[in-house]
Amino acid sequence: MKHTIRFKYTMILASVVGIVIAASWIAINLCLEPYYLQRKQRTLIQVHEELGERLAVDGSVTSDTKMYLRRVKENYNIEIFLWDSARNVIYSSTSGDVLKGGNNLLAYILGENQAIKRIAETEEYQINKIYDRDLGADYMEMFSAYLGGSFCLMRVPLQSIQETVRMVNQFHLYVAFGVAASGILVAWFLTKNMTAPILRLSSLAERMANLDFTARYEGDENREIGMLGQSMNHMSEQLEQTILELKAANLELKRDIEQKVKIDEMRKEFLSNVSHELKTPIALVQGYAEGLKEGISDDPETTEWYCDVIIDEASKMNSMVKKLLALNQIEAGREQLSMEHFNLIPVIKGILNSYQLLIEQKQADLFLKSPESLYIWADEYMTEEVIRNYVGNALNHLEGERKIFILVEKRGDKAYIQVRNTGQPIPEEDIERIWDKFYKVDKARTREYGGSGIGLSIVKAVMESHGCGYGVKNEEDGVSFFCEFDCK
């Protein structure tokens, strides 16, 4: 900050003061003496005119005239000498013998011992500036004649004006330097108050440049700086709002791009998984169909077995396609929930009855712990799909003691359902991914029981569409899946 506003204002004021001082000094030296001479010249002329009115016709001086002349002497410092027509002094304002004799008067008129400079001249008077060599001083003198033959000489010493000019110059310099120093100090402190709001505005602008929009101008001035501060506050608010909107739009755009990328990846993964899942059953159907067409076996039992394989694989493909369509409808939000208030217990018991044959084939022991009734608010069909997937998943992964435990109870305003089976735990790295479409922890085993990896994805979609909780956790002897539904 080599040249601050405060410094510039102070220097400008100092320069103005300096210019004023220099101009006044020049004016005093060049104009004061001529002005003084002009004023004295007018005074002499005025006294001449008034004296002419007061002198008697014969040129004698009355007592009133003498009093007038003494006042002139005291008030204007004018020495006055009067002579009659015989050149005898009839009045003198000084007690000396200057110009009292006629010869002296003649010497004056002739300009002896004097350097004369004519200033003005008329028929009645002459005004001269003289230098008296005897006295070594400058004077302004008026020599005039009156009716009756009398003469008058008025003289004003000029030494006083020259001395006055010197004193004024000296005093002016003292005052000027004092005023200049005081003015600079006052300006330095006054400009501090002037520049303080500007510095605050500069700091505010710098903070705004660094995107700190909490900064506000706190001044209460009603003048230009205050108006500028309020405008900057308004601009700060507008910039903050605009940047927030831009950030929000940027985040939304970022989410949209991420979602698009995710959808694109999901589409690719979906096509890959569907192709993979359908490849084996299609190949089996094609192979067994070609074998039947070519009459690879004339044995009715073998032919029937071929047909059973074709029907079974087609059934699996049909089931997978239906599940994919159902999952797609739920995820896209096109499957409208039909919320009902129904008793959950009969639904669960109906599902277990439908699995009774498979339970016997798996040699599983099933234990159900539930109240007599438990009413929930949910879509009954989708709720049945969730529980059916949990029970089917438990049957397909039975090991060890081959037991399945189903717990249904009310917890607060929620219906809590847990399906636990004995068997191998799910690896920790796979727990979060089992809800993804087509994800299989044990692909060989899944293929063995005909699983497609879609069932738990349907559970996830249904529970999220209901806004309810679900999850899975490893137990000491197996795995448990759980979900919750609203009771109110």
XYZ file of C-alpha atoms in Angstrom:
488
model
C 0.000 0.000 0.000
C 2.599 2.502 -1.137
C 0.079 5.231 -1.978
C -3.064 4.787 0.085
C -6.138 6.968 -0.261
C -5.380 8.407 3.142
C -1.873 9.368 2.046
C -3.133 10.819 -1.248
C -5.847 12.900 0.446
C -3.312 14.229 2.956
C -0.863 15.125 0.208
C -3.603 16.794 -1.835
C -4.630 18.891 1.155
C -0.990 19.732 1.910
C -0.515 20.759 -1.722
C -3.623 22.959 -1.635
C -2.456 24.588 1.599
C 1.000 25.140 0.088
C -0.481 26.711 -3.031
C -2.714 28.995 -0.940
C 0.270 30.049 1.208
C 2.431 30.743 -1.837
C -0.378 32.658 -3.570
C -1.077 34.775 -0.481
C 2.651 35.493 -0.037
C 2.932 36.625 -3.646
C -0.216 38.714 -3.309
C 1.105 40.416 -0.169
C 4.455 41.236 -1.760
C 3.084 42.406 -5.091
C -0.227 43.961 -4.180
C -0.172 45.199 -0.582
C 2.103 48.226 -1.145
C 0.327 49.405 -4.351
C -3.001 48.944 -2.581
C -1.756 50.953 0.385
C -0.486 53.759 -1.874
C -3.794 53.836 -3.709
C -5.723 54.101 -0.452
C -3.425 56.891 0.804
C -3.783 58.715 -2.493
C -7.566 58.672 -2.156
C -7.247 59.834 1.449
C -5.054 62.768 0.429
C -7.489 63.809 -2.253
C -10.390 63.576 0.214
C -8.545 65.687 2.807
C -7.638 68.233 0.109
C -11.279 68.625 -0.879
C -12.514 68.901 2.703
C -9.734 71.387 3.605
C -10.662 73.594 0.651
C -14.199 73.787 2.020
C -12.977 74.694 5.521
C -10.376 77.413 4.632
C -11.565 81.001 4.838
C -11.745 83.088 1.685
C -8.618 84.981 2.670
C -6.811 81.700 3.347
C -6.752 82.062 7.132
C -7.125 79.001 9.399
C -9.932 78.970 11.944
C -9.907 77.027 15.181
C -12.355 74.483 13.737
C -10.068 73.940 10.760
C -7.071 73.422 13.065
C -9.075 70.836 15.043
C -9.945 69.083 11.794
C -6.295 69.068 10.728
C -5.226 67.581 14.083
C -7.776 64.779 13.634
C -6.395 64.102 10.164
C -2.905 63.930 11.640
C -3.941 61.466 14.332
C -6.248 59.341 12.226
C -4.316 59.125 8.936
C -0.719 59.980 10.015
C -0.630 62.832 7.511
C 1.665 65.772 8.104
C 0.053 69.035 6.887
C 1.729 72.412 6.173
C -0.145 75.549 5.116
C 1.316 78.817 3.735
C -0.371 82.049 2.934
C 0.117 83.947 -0.282
C 3.240 85.596 1.196
C 4.707 82.115 1.752
C 4.441 82.391 5.517
C 3.566 79.221 7.418
C 0.070 79.571 8.824
C -0.255 75.976 10.046
C 2.088 73.068 10.671
C 1.169 69.641 12.102
C 4.713 69.188 13.330
C 6.714 71.301 15.714
C 9.888 71.099 13.673
C 11.206 73.693 11.237
C 10.725 71.501 8.178
C 9.539 73.570 5.253
C 8.663 76.547 7.498
C 10.662 79.090 5.545
C 9.866 80.392 2.113
C 13.252 79.391 0.805
C 12.684 75.876 2.042
C 9.369 75.813 0.252
C 11.067 76.944 -2.926
C 13.729 74.305 -2.469
C 11.004 71.700 -2.130
C 9.201 72.957 -5.187
C 12.423 72.846 -7.133
C 13.066 69.334 -5.880
C 16.319 69.992 -4.133
C 17.647 67.123 -1.922
C 14.780 64.965 -3.162
C 14.106 62.271 -5.749
C 10.616 62.853 -7.074
C 8.274 60.434 -8.894
C 5.056 61.965 -10.161
C 1.974 59.911 -9.313
C -0.936 62.204 -10.245
C -1.436 65.811 -11.346
C -4.381 68.171 -11.862
C -4.864 71.949 -11.985
C -5.420 71.946 -8.224
C -2.758 69.542 -6.948
C 0.194 67.303 -7.599
C 0.807 63.967 -5.924
C 4.385 62.682 -5.845
C 6.326 59.835 -4.388
C 9.613 61.214 -3.110
C 12.734 60.038 -1.443
C 14.081 62.523 1.072
C 17.883 62.275 1.024
C 18.219 64.242 4.245
C 15.852 61.926 6.152
C 16.588 58.825 4.126
C 12.908 57.981 3.852
C 10.150 57.616 1.232
C 7.051 59.800 1.329
C 3.869 60.384 -0.608
C 3.194 64.104 -0.826
C 0.424 66.261 -2.225
C 1.166 69.901 -3.120
C -2.013 71.934 -3.682
C -3.129 75.590 -4.058
C -6.363 77.168 -2.772
C -8.354 80.321 -3.415
C -6.815 83.341 -1.731
C -3.313 82.318 -2.758
C -2.616 79.874 0.115
C -0.645 76.647 -0.418
C -0.782 73.247 1.313
C 1.632 70.362 1.550
C 0.429 67.011 2.890
C 2.943 64.277 3.432
C 2.521 60.599 4.357
C 5.575 58.526 5.347
C 5.838 55.283 3.392
C 8.355 53.650 5.662
C 5.500 52.241 7.727
C 3.957 50.354 4.797
C 7.305 48.841 3.867
C 7.837 47.797 7.438
C 4.271 46.508 7.529
C 4.882 44.405 4.438
C 7.970 42.872 6.029
C 6.129 42.177 9.274
C 3.108 40.768 7.470
C 5.353 38.508 5.416
C 7.144 37.278 8.499
C 3.950 36.790 10.445
C 2.319 35.215 7.396
C 5.093 32.657 7.143
C 4.758 31.739 10.816
C 0.990 31.438 10.554
C 1.180 29.643 7.211
C 3.568 26.986 8.443
C 1.536 26.554 11.616
C -1.699 26.261 9.664
C -0.074 23.899 7.173
C 1.269 21.620 9.910
C -2.026 21.691 11.793
C -3.958 21.129 8.568
C -1.833 18.126 7.623
C -2.269 16.585 11.073
C -6.003 17.247 11.059
C -6.255 15.879 7.516
C -4.315 12.768 8.520
C -6.743 11.999 11.315
C -9.856 13.080 9.416
C -8.953 10.932 6.437
C -8.642 8.013 8.813
C -12.374 8.283 9.475
C -12.947 8.751 5.764
C -10.866 5.790 4.637
C -11.886 3.389 7.442
C -15.215 2.511 5.709
C -13.360 2.110 2.404
C -10.903 -0.297 4.043
C -13.825 -2.238 5.511
C -15.385 -2.412 2.052
C -12.062 -3.617 0.639
C -11.862 -6.338 3.291
C -15.472 -7.285 2.554
C -14.751 -7.527 -1.175
C -11.694 -9.699 -0.494
C -13.736 -12.076 1.684
C -16.422 -12.235 -0.996
C -13.721 -13.057 -3.557
C -12.791 -15.999 -1.302
C -16.472 -17.071 -1.319
C -17.023 -16.030 2.304
C -20.540 -14.621 2.086
C -21.030 -14.357 5.849
C -19.172 -11.032 5.710
C -21.433 -7.993 6.024
C -20.819 -4.256 5.988
C -21.830 -2.972 9.421
C -21.599 0.788 8.827
C -24.713 2.954 9.283
C -23.726 5.852 7.033
C -26.461 7.261 4.829
C -24.041 8.766 2.350
C -22.321 7.248 -0.678
C -20.075 4.801 1.213
C -22.992 3.534 3.287
C -25.058 3.053 0.136
C -22.129 1.192 -1.468
C -21.804 -1.001 1.635
C -25.506 -1.867 1.565
C -25.251 -2.627 -2.150
C -22.310 -4.965 -1.475
C -24.321 -6.684 1.278
C -27.174 -7.192 -1.183
C -24.734 -8.433 -3.818
C -23.216 -10.837 -1.258
C -26.656 -12.254 -0.462
C -27.505 -12.634 -4.140
C -24.150 -14.268 -4.929
C -24.529 -16.635 -1.987
C -28.020 -17.619 -3.121
C -26.893 -18.022 -6.722
C -23.864 -20.136 -5.769
C -26.030 -22.299 -3.508
C -28.440 -22.816 -6.396
C -25.527 -23.615 -8.712
C -24.115 -26.071 -6.179
C -27.524 -27.699 -5.794
C -27.894 -27.886 -9.574
C -24.347 -29.245 -9.844
C -25.026 -31.910 -7.223
C -28.271 -32.837 -8.925
C -26.503 -33.019 -12.266
C -23.749 -35.106 -10.688
C -26.344 -37.453 -9.197
C -28.106 -37.664 -12.553
C -24.843 -38.529 -14.274
C -23.976 -41.086 -11.599
C -27.485 -42.513 -11.843
C -27.211 -42.688 -15.617
C -23.858 -44.451 -15.346
C -25.281 -46.770 -12.707
C -28.336 -47.530 -14.819
C -26.134 -48.159 -17.822
C -23.939 -50.517 -15.780
C -27.020 -52.224 -14.380
C -28.416 -52.616 -17.883
C -25.173 -54.175 -19.083
C -25.001 -56.396 -16.001
C -28.662 -57.315 -16.385
C -28.228 -58.312 -20.016
C -25.116 -60.264 -19.133
C -26.834 -62.072 -16.244
C -29.990 -62.805 -18.190
C -27.927 -64.142 -21.058
C -25.941 -66.278 -18.649
C -29.009 -67.569 -16.817
C -30.904 -68.401 -19.985
C -27.959 -69.860 -21.843
C -27.849 -73.185 -19.958
C -31.613 -73.977 -19.951
C -31.943 -72.934 -23.591
C -28.995 -75.110 -24.520
C -30.555 -78.068 -22.625
C -33.955 -77.549 -24.209
C -32.372 -77.252 -27.636
C -30.181 -80.314 -27.134
C -32.917 -82.570 -25.797
C -35.376 -81.333 -28.454
C -32.882 -82.124 -31.230
C -32.272 -85.543 -29.676
C -35.991 -86.291 -29.706
C -36.293 -85.079 -33.283
C -33.444 -87.297 -34.440
C -34.898 -90.323 -32.580
C -31.828 -90.743 -30.408
C -33.766 -93.224 -28.289
C -36.712 -95.496 -29.019
C -37.178 -96.275 -25.345
C -40.437 -94.653 -24.120
C -38.984 -94.056 -20.661
C -35.946 -92.233 -22.101
C -38.178 -90.186 -24.348
C -40.372 -89.271 -21.402
C -37.294 -88.289 -19.381
C -36.152 -86.037 -22.238
C -39.562 -84.403 -22.292
C -39.512 -83.929 -18.488
C -36.129 -82.152 -18.731
C -37.437 -79.885 -21.459
C -40.577 -79.065 -19.428
C -38.543 -78.494 -16.228
C -36.065 -76.137 -17.913
C -38.858 -74.273 -19.657
C -40.637 -73.927 -16.315
C -37.478 -72.516 -14.731
C -37.091 -70.005 -17.568
C -40.749 -69.053 -17.278
C -40.423 -68.555 -13.506
C -37.301 -66.439 -13.923
C -38.908 -64.258 -16.598
C -41.980 -63.709 -14.387
C -39.789 -62.765 -11.456
C -37.783 -60.363 -13.610
C -40.969 -58.733 -14.875
C -42.339 -58.436 -11.329
C -39.045 -56.989 -10.047
C -38.896 -54.511 -12.921
C -42.453 -53.355 -12.217
C -41.707 -52.792 -8.529
C -38.388 -50.993 -9.082
C -39.875 -48.759 -11.757
C -42.764 -47.845 -9.460
C -45.342 -49.126 -11.915
C -46.550 -51.802 -9.508
C -49.066 -49.933 -7.360
C -49.284 -50.986 -3.730
C -52.675 -52.232 -2.637
C -52.515 -51.441 1.067
C -54.763 -53.609 3.230
C -55.248 -54.283 6.915
C -55.050 -58.078 7.151
C -54.069 -60.856 9.536
C -50.478 -61.928 8.826
C -50.624 -65.343 10.610
C -52.944 -67.133 8.125
C -50.780 -65.910 5.248
C -47.640 -67.404 6.819
C -49.395 -70.683 7.601
C -50.682 -70.862 4.021
C -47.123 -70.436 2.693
C -45.822 -73.194 5.015
C -48.594 -75.564 3.868
C -47.595 -74.960 0.224
C -43.994 -75.872 1.117
C -44.988 -78.976 3.122
C -43.968 -81.475 0.435
C -40.595 -79.772 -0.085
C -40.061 -79.658 3.694
C -40.562 -83.410 3.874
C -38.238 -83.983 0.901
C -35.533 -81.867 2.552
C -36.073 -83.749 5.816
C -36.321 -80.409 7.562
C -37.742 -79.642 11.018
C -39.769 -76.443 10.971
C -40.676 -74.482 14.127
C -43.187 -71.616 14.054
C -43.547 -69.229 16.988
C -46.281 -66.631 16.493
C -49.347 -65.128 18.140
C -52.862 -66.283 17.202
C -53.322 -63.161 15.086
C -51.295 -60.107 14.078
C -52.777 -57.482 11.792
C -50.563 -55.366 9.566
C -50.912 -52.645 6.931
C -49.301 -53.848 3.690
C -49.867 -55.223 0.200
C -50.915 -58.810 0.948
C -49.621 -60.270 -2.321
C -46.184 -58.629 -2.003
C -45.960 -59.567 1.680
C -46.548 -63.175 0.720
C -43.782 -62.906 -1.906
C -41.295 -61.697 0.743
C -42.058 -64.482 3.201
C -42.176 -67.114 0.461
C -38.707 -66.068 -0.735
C -37.331 -66.161 2.832
C -38.757 -69.658 3.489
C -37.666 -70.990 0.068
C -34.179 -69.579 0.567
C -33.972 -71.229 4.027
C -35.010 -74.634 2.589
C -32.437 -74.392 -0.211
C -29.540 -73.724 2.183
C -30.273 -76.242 4.942
C -27.326 -78.055 6.524
C -26.351 -79.476 9.867
C -29.411 -80.112 12.076
C -31.617 -79.101 9.155
C -33.912 -76.903 11.215
C -35.921 -73.837 10.255
C -37.181 -71.400 12.906
C -39.859 -68.851 12.066
C -40.503 -66.118 14.634
C -43.416 -63.684 14.339
C -44.013 -61.089 17.076
C -45.150 -57.549 17.667
C -42.470 -55.019 18.612
C -43.983 -51.661 19.365
C -46.036 -50.678 16.334
C -44.151 -53.080 14.058
C -44.667 -56.731 13.132
C -41.273 -58.478 13.283
C -40.750 -61.611 11.115
C -37.579 -63.703 11.312
C -36.751 -66.834 9.259
C -33.623 -68.677 10.535
C -32.102 -71.891 9.183
C -29.151 -74.002 10.247
C -26.313 -74.115 7.760
C -23.200 -72.354 6.525
C -22.908 -68.598 7.296
C -22.762 -66.085 4.465
C -19.236 -64.688 3.896
C -18.978 -61.129 5.221
C -17.918 -59.784 1.845
C -21.111 -61.172 0.274
C -23.684 -59.999 2.845
C -24.250 -56.571 1.213
C -24.379 -58.029 -2.286
C -26.904 -60.828 -1.817
C -29.699 -58.305 -2.467
C -28.364 -57.567 -5.975
C -30.039 -59.138 -8.974
C -28.472 -62.439 -10.128
C -25.881 -62.408 -7.336
C -25.189 -65.922 -6.048
C -22.899 -66.824 -3.183
C -22.610 -70.495 -4.280
C -23.359 -70.631 -8.011
C -23.074 -74.428 -8.312
C -25.520 -75.004 -5.458
C -27.905 -72.389 -6.780
C -27.931 -74.127 -10.122
C -28.616 -77.409 -8.350
C -31.917 -76.259 -6.848
C -32.807 -74.017 -9.775
C -32.242 -70.632 -8.145
C -31.927 -67.530 -10.310
C -30.570 -65.003 -7.787
C -33.641 -62.806 -8.141
C -35.667 -63.741 -5.054
C -33.811 -61.531 -2.539
C -33.834 -58.659 -5.058
C -37.617 -58.894 -5.054
C -37.588 -58.834 -1.222
C -35.466 -55.661 -1.283
C -37.722 -53.935 -3.822
C -40.923 -54.846 -1.940
C -39.645 -53.738 1.467
C -38.288 -50.452 0.129
C -41.572 -49.746 -1.656
C -43.299 -50.220 1.743
C -40.697 -48.066 3.496
C -40.014 -50.857 6.017
C -36.856 -52.456 7.366
C -35.275 -55.746 6.312
C -31.922 -57.474 6.579
C -29.782 -60.551 7.191
C -27.286 -61.622 9.844
C -25.130 -64.645 10.520
C -25.970 -66.754 13.595
C -23.823 -69.269 15.462
C -25.418 -72.221 13.659
C -26.756 -70.632 10.511
C -28.296 -67.530 8.935
C -31.409 -65.496 9.775
C -33.367 -63.117 7.515
C -35.813 -60.621 8.960
C -38.299 -57.924 7.935
C -40.793 -55.535 9.554
C -44.269 -54.303 8.639
C -46.408 -51.528 10.098
C -49.173 -52.589 12.444
C -50.842 -49.141 12.507
